[in-house]
Amino acid sequence: MNVARKQLNTIKIFHAKLLDTLKRLQNDLANNYNQDIERLKFEQESLKAQVEAEIAKLKKQKIQTGNDIKIEVKSYIDDVNKGDISTVKTIENDKCSDNIDAKKNNQTFKTEKKQKKNNPAVPAKSNITTPVDFGRLDLRVAKILSASKHPNADALYVETIDVGEEKPRTVVSGLVKFVPLEAMSNRMVVLLCNLKPSKIRGVLSEAMVMCASSPENVEILEPPPGSVPGDYINVEGYTRSPDKVLKVFEEIAQDLKTDENLQATYKGIPWTVADKGAVLAKSLKNIKIK
């Protein structure tokens, strides 16, 4: 009997300890549960505040949301109130992305609109350029009506020249050392007419008399017989398209010279007046023209 009582007492003690342990575990679980609940509530309130802040930003920026988005926002808030934390985090990320995209699209639209306003469509510039060749020269037959010494320069003549226009042109030429004054008047010449007019020692010169020229001698080029003031000088293979004001003469002049037959040429092709013949030098062969 004593042994049985001792065993019974031992069981009672063990049972009491077991109950005490179970009670303590229940209390611990309850405490931990309450802590988890409090933590989740805190996260819920924090995320709810973030979502509401994003909504406020959207309203402030006046971005059109539409009824469907409003419904989604309400649903998001309901999810927050229900404690669906994972849903709320997804919502937060999506809304941030939408906000950024909306800003970019709005800015792009404004930029394009501003560019169209400030930059109206204009025709594209032509890439076609005029070749630098004989066609750029306005060379015509002309007649020197009178010539005299330049009042301010001993080496210069001042000529009055008929080039087939309403009134004669005044031209200054450095020919005193090479052509006697009596040989200057009443003769036919070739005149370059599209140089920029310029004053030479106080006298305005409106063109240039074309000559075969070397350091030792200069000869005025002679148009073919039958030529009249205003006749055009042509070179076969080059379309006449003279500049209003010629700025590339020096480049073209590199290919202007007389040939073995005394003909004025461009790249070896004779200068001609239609149906009348070639332009000639008196005696200078293979000499530069200027």
Coordinates of C-alpha atoms in Angstrom, one line a residue:
M1 CA 0.0 0.0 0.0
N2 CA 2.8 2.4 0.9
V3 CA 4.4 1.8 -2.4
A4 CA 1.2 2.4 -4.3
R5 CA 0.6 5.6 -2.4
K6 CA 4.1 6.8 -3.1
Q7 CA 3.6 6.1 -6.8
L8 CA 0.3 7.9 -6.7
N9 CA 1.8 10.9 -5.0
T10 CA 4.6 10.9 -7.6
I11 CA 2.0 10.9 -10.4
K12 CA 0.1 13.7 -8.8
I13 CA 3.2 15.8 -8.5
F14 CA 4.2 15.1 -12.1
H15 CA 0.7 15.9 -13.3
A16 CA 0.8 19.2 -11.3
K17 CA 4.1 20.1 -12.9
L18 CA 2.8 19.2 -16.3
L19 CA -0.3 21.4 -15.8
D20 CA 1.9 24.2 -14.6
T21 CA 4.2 23.8 -17.7
L22 CA 1.2 23.7 -20.0
K23 CA -0.2 26.8 -18.4
R24 CA 3.1 28.6 -18.7
L25 CA 3.4 27.7 -22.4
Q26 CA -0.1 28.9 -23.1
N27 CA 0.7 32.2 -21.5
D28 CA 3.9 32.5 -23.6
L29 CA 2.0 31.7 -26.7
A30 CA -0.6 34.2 -25.9
N31 CA 2.0 36.9 -25.2
N32 CA 3.8 36.1 -28.5
Y33 CA 0.5 36.1 -30.4
N34 CA -0.4 39.5 -29.0
Q35 CA 3.1 40.8 -30.0
D36 CA 2.7 39.5 -33.5
I37 CA -0.8 41.0 -33.8
E38 CA 0.5 44.4 -32.6
R39 CA 3.4 44.3 -35.0
L40 CA 1.1 43.4 -37.9
K41 CA -1.3 46.2 -37.0
F42 CA 1.6 48.7 -36.9
E43 CA 2.8 47.6 -40.4
Q44 CA -0.8 47.8 -41.6
E45 CA -1.2 51.4 -40.4
S46 CA 2.2 52.3 -41.9
L47 CA 1.4 50.9 -45.3
K48 CA -2.0 52.4 -45.3
A49 CA -0.5 55.8 -44.6
Q50 CA 1.9 55.3 -47.6
V51 CA -0.9 54.4 -50.0
E52 CA -2.9 57.4 -48.9
A53 CA 0.2 59.6 -49.5
E54 CA 0.6 58.3 -53.0
I55 CA -3.1 59.0 -53.7
A56 CA -2.7 62.6 -52.4
K57 CA 0.3 63.0 -54.8
L58 CA -1.8 61.9 -57.8
K59 CA -4.5 64.3 -56.9
K60 CA -2.1 67.2 -56.4
Q61 CA -0.4 66.5 -59.8
K62 CA -3.9 66.5 -61.5
I63 CA -3.2 63.2 -63.2
Q64 CA -6.4 61.7 -64.7
T65 CA -7.1 58.5 -62.9
G66 CA -10.6 57.4 -64.1
N67 CA -13.3 55.5 -62.3
D68 CA -11.6 52.2 -62.7
I69 CA -8.5 53.3 -60.9
K70 CA -10.5 55.0 -58.2
I71 CA -12.2 51.6 -57.6
E72 CA -8.8 49.9 -57.4
V73 CA -7.6 52.4 -54.9
K74 CA -10.6 51.9 -52.7
S75 CA -10.0 48.1 -53.0
Y76 CA -6.4 48.6 -51.9
I77 CA -7.5 50.5 -48.8
D78 CA -10.0 47.8 -48.0
D79 CA -7.2 45.3 -48.3
V80 CA -5.2 47.3 -45.9
N81 CA -8.1 47.5 -43.4
K82 CA -8.5 43.7 -43.7
G83 CA -4.8 43.2 -42.9
D84 CA -3.7 41.8 -46.3
I85 CA -0.2 43.0 -46.1
S86 CA 1.2 41.3 -49.2
T87 CA -1.5 42.9 -51.4
V88 CA -0.8 46.3 -50.1
K89 CA 3.0 46.1 -50.8
T90 CA 2.3 45.0 -54.4
I91 CA -0.1 47.9 -54.7
E92 CA 2.4 50.4 -53.4
N93 CA 5.1 49.3 -56.0
D94 CA 2.6 49.3 -58.9
K95 CA 1.3 52.8 -58.0
C96 CA 4.8 54.2 -57.8
S97 CA 5.6 52.8 -61.3
D98 CA 2.4 54.2 -62.7
N99 CA 3.1 57.6 -61.2
I100 CA 6.6 57.7 -62.8
D101 CA 5.3 56.6 -66.2
A102 CA 2.5 59.2 -66.1
K103 CA 5.0 61.9 -65.3
K104 CA 7.3 60.8 -68.2
N105 CA 4.4 60.7 -70.7
N106 CA 3.1 64.1 -69.7
Q107 CA 6.6 65.6 -69.9
T108 CA 7.2 64.0 -73.4
F109 CA 3.9 65.4 -74.7
K110 CA 4.7 68.9 -73.5
T111 CA 8.2 68.8 -75.0
E112 CA 6.9 67.6 -78.4
K113 CA 4.2 70.3 -78.4
K114 CA 6.7 73.0 -77.5
Q115 CA 9.1 71.8 -80.3
K116 CA 6.3 71.9 -82.9
K117 CA 5.4 75.3 -81.8
N118 CA 8.9 76.8 -81.8
N119 CA 10.1 74.8 -84.9
P120 CA 7.5 74.9 -87.7
A121 CA 8.2 72.5 -90.5
V122 CA 10.5 74.0 -93.2
P123 CA 11.6 72.5 -96.4
A124 CA 14.9 70.6 -96.2
K125 CA 17.8 72.5 -97.6
S126 CA 18.9 71.3 -101.0
N127 CA 22.2 69.4 -101.1
I128 CA 22.7 70.4 -104.8
T129 CA 25.7 72.6 -105.3
T130 CA 26.7 74.5 -108.5
P131 CA 30.0 73.2 -109.9
V132 CA 32.9 75.5 -109.9
D133 CA 33.5 75.8 -113.7
F134 CA 33.3 78.1 -116.7
G135 CA 29.5 78.3 -116.5
R136 CA 29.8 80.5 -113.4
L137 CA 31.5 83.3 -115.5
D138 CA 29.4 86.1 -117.1
L139 CA 31.7 86.7 -120.1
R140 CA 30.3 88.9 -122.8
V141 CA 31.5 90.7 -125.9
A142 CA 31.9 94.5 -125.3
K143 CA 33.1 97.6 -127.1
I144 CA 35.4 100.2 -125.5
L145 CA 33.8 103.5 -126.4
S146 CA 36.5 105.7 -124.8
A147 CA 39.6 105.4 -122.6
S148 CA 41.7 107.9 -120.6
K149 CA 44.5 107.9 -118.0
H150 CA 43.4 107.3 -114.5
P151 CA 43.5 110.6 -112.6
N152 CA 45.2 109.1 -109.6
A153 CA 47.3 106.3 -111.0
D154 CA 49.9 106.4 -113.9
A155 CA 49.6 102.7 -114.7
L156 CA 45.8 102.6 -115.0
Y157 CA 43.3 103.4 -117.7
V158 CA 39.6 104.3 -117.1
E159 CA 37.4 103.0 -119.9
T160 CA 33.8 103.5 -120.8
I161 CA 32.5 100.2 -122.2
D162 CA 29.3 99.2 -124.0
V163 CA 28.3 95.7 -123.0
G164 CA 24.8 95.7 -124.5
E165 CA 23.1 97.2 -121.5
E166 CA 21.1 100.4 -121.1
K167 CA 24.1 102.3 -120.1
P168 CA 27.9 101.7 -120.5
R169 CA 30.0 100.5 -117.6
T170 CA 33.1 102.1 -116.2
V171 CA 36.1 99.8 -116.0
V172 CA 39.6 100.4 -114.6
S173 CA 42.4 98.4 -116.3
G174 CA 46.2 98.2 -115.6
L175 CA 47.2 98.3 -119.3
V176 CA 49.1 101.5 -119.6
K177 CA 52.5 99.7 -119.9
F178 CA 51.2 97.3 -122.6
V179 CA 48.6 99.0 -124.7
P180 CA 49.0 102.5 -126.1
L181 CA 46.1 104.9 -125.3
E182 CA 45.2 105.3 -129.0
A183 CA 44.8 101.5 -129.3
M184 CA 42.3 101.4 -126.4
S185 CA 39.3 103.3 -127.8
N186 CA 36.7 102.0 -130.3
R187 CA 37.8 98.3 -130.1
M188 CA 36.0 95.0 -129.3
V189 CA 36.9 93.1 -126.1
V190 CA 35.7 90.4 -123.8
L191 CA 34.4 91.6 -120.5
L192 CA 33.9 89.7 -117.3
C193 CA 30.7 91.3 -116.0
N194 CA 29.9 89.6 -112.7
L195 CA 32.8 90.6 -110.5
K196 CA 31.8 92.7 -107.5
P197 CA 32.2 96.4 -108.3
S198 CA 35.1 98.0 -106.5
K199 CA 36.8 101.3 -106.2
I200 CA 40.4 101.4 -107.6
R201 CA 42.2 104.5 -106.5
G202 CA 39.0 106.4 -106.1
V203 CA 37.3 105.2 -109.4
L204 CA 34.5 102.6 -109.4
S205 CA 35.3 99.6 -111.7
E206 CA 32.3 97.6 -112.8
A207 CA 33.9 94.7 -114.7
M208 CA 37.3 93.4 -116.1
V209 CA 38.8 93.4 -119.6
M210 CA 40.0 89.8 -120.3
C211 CA 43.6 89.5 -121.4
A212 CA 46.3 86.9 -122.2
S213 CA 48.9 87.9 -119.6
S214 CA 52.5 87.0 -118.8
P215 CA 55.1 89.0 -116.7
E216 CA 56.6 90.4 -119.9
N217 CA 53.5 91.1 -122.0
V218 CA 49.7 91.5 -121.9
E219 CA 47.3 91.3 -124.9
I220 CA 43.6 92.1 -124.9
L221 CA 41.6 89.1 -126.1
E222 CA 39.7 89.7 -129.4
P223 CA 36.1 88.4 -130.1
P224 CA 35.5 86.8 -133.5
P225 CA 34.5 89.1 -136.4
G226 CA 30.8 89.9 -136.5
S227 CA 30.4 89.9 -132.7
V228 CA 28.3 92.7 -131.1
P229 CA 28.2 94.0 -127.6
G230 CA 26.2 91.7 -125.3
D231 CA 27.1 88.4 -127.2
Y232 CA 27.7 85.6 -124.7
I233 CA 31.0 83.7 -124.6
N234 CA 30.5 80.0 -124.3
V235 CA 32.6 76.8 -123.8
E236 CA 31.2 73.6 -125.2
G237 CA 30.1 71.1 -122.5
Y238 CA 29.5 73.8 -119.8
T239 CA 26.1 75.3 -119.2
R240 CA 26.1 79.1 -118.8
S241 CA 24.8 79.8 -115.3
P242 CA 26.7 82.9 -114.1
D243 CA 26.7 83.9 -110.4
K244 CA 25.2 87.2 -109.6
V245 CA 28.4 88.1 -107.9
L246 CA 31.4 85.9 -108.7
K247 CA 33.5 84.8 -105.8
V248 CA 35.4 81.8 -107.3
F249 CA 37.2 83.5 -110.2
E250 CA 40.7 82.6 -109.0
E251 CA 39.8 78.9 -108.8
I252 CA 38.3 78.9 -112.3
A253 CA 41.1 81.0 -113.7
Q254 CA 43.6 78.2 -113.1
D255 CA 42.2 76.5 -116.2
L256 CA 42.0 79.6 -118.4
K257 CA 44.8 80.0 -121.0
T258 CA 45.5 80.4 -124.7
D259 CA 46.5 77.3 -126.7
E260 CA 48.9 76.7 -129.6
N261 CA 46.4 78.2 -132.0
L262 CA 46.1 81.4 -129.9
Q263 CA 42.5 80.5 -128.9
A264 CA 41.3 81.4 -125.5
T265 CA 40.4 78.1 -123.8
Y266 CA 39.0 76.6 -120.6
K267 CA 40.5 73.2 -119.8
G268 CA 41.7 73.1 -123.5
I269 CA 38.2 73.8 -124.9
P270 CA 37.9 77.1 -127.0
W271 CA 35.9 80.1 -126.0
T272 CA 33.4 80.8 -128.7
V273 CA 30.6 83.2 -129.7
A274 CA 27.7 81.2 -131.2
D275 CA 27.9 81.0 -135.0
K276 CA 30.7 83.5 -135.1
G277 CA 33.9 81.8 -134.1
A278 CA 36.5 81.6 -131.3
V279 CA 38.1 84.3 -129.1
L280 CA 41.8 84.8 -129.9
A281 CA 44.9 86.4 -128.6
K282 CA 47.1 88.4 -131.0
S283 CA 50.4 86.5 -130.4
L284 CA 50.6 85.0 -127.0
K285 CA 50.4 81.1 -127.0
N286 CA 50.0 78.9 -123.9
I287 CA 49.6 81.9 -121.7
K288 CA 47.3 82.4 -118.6
I289 CA 44.2 84.4 -119.1
K290 CA 43.1 87.0 -116.5

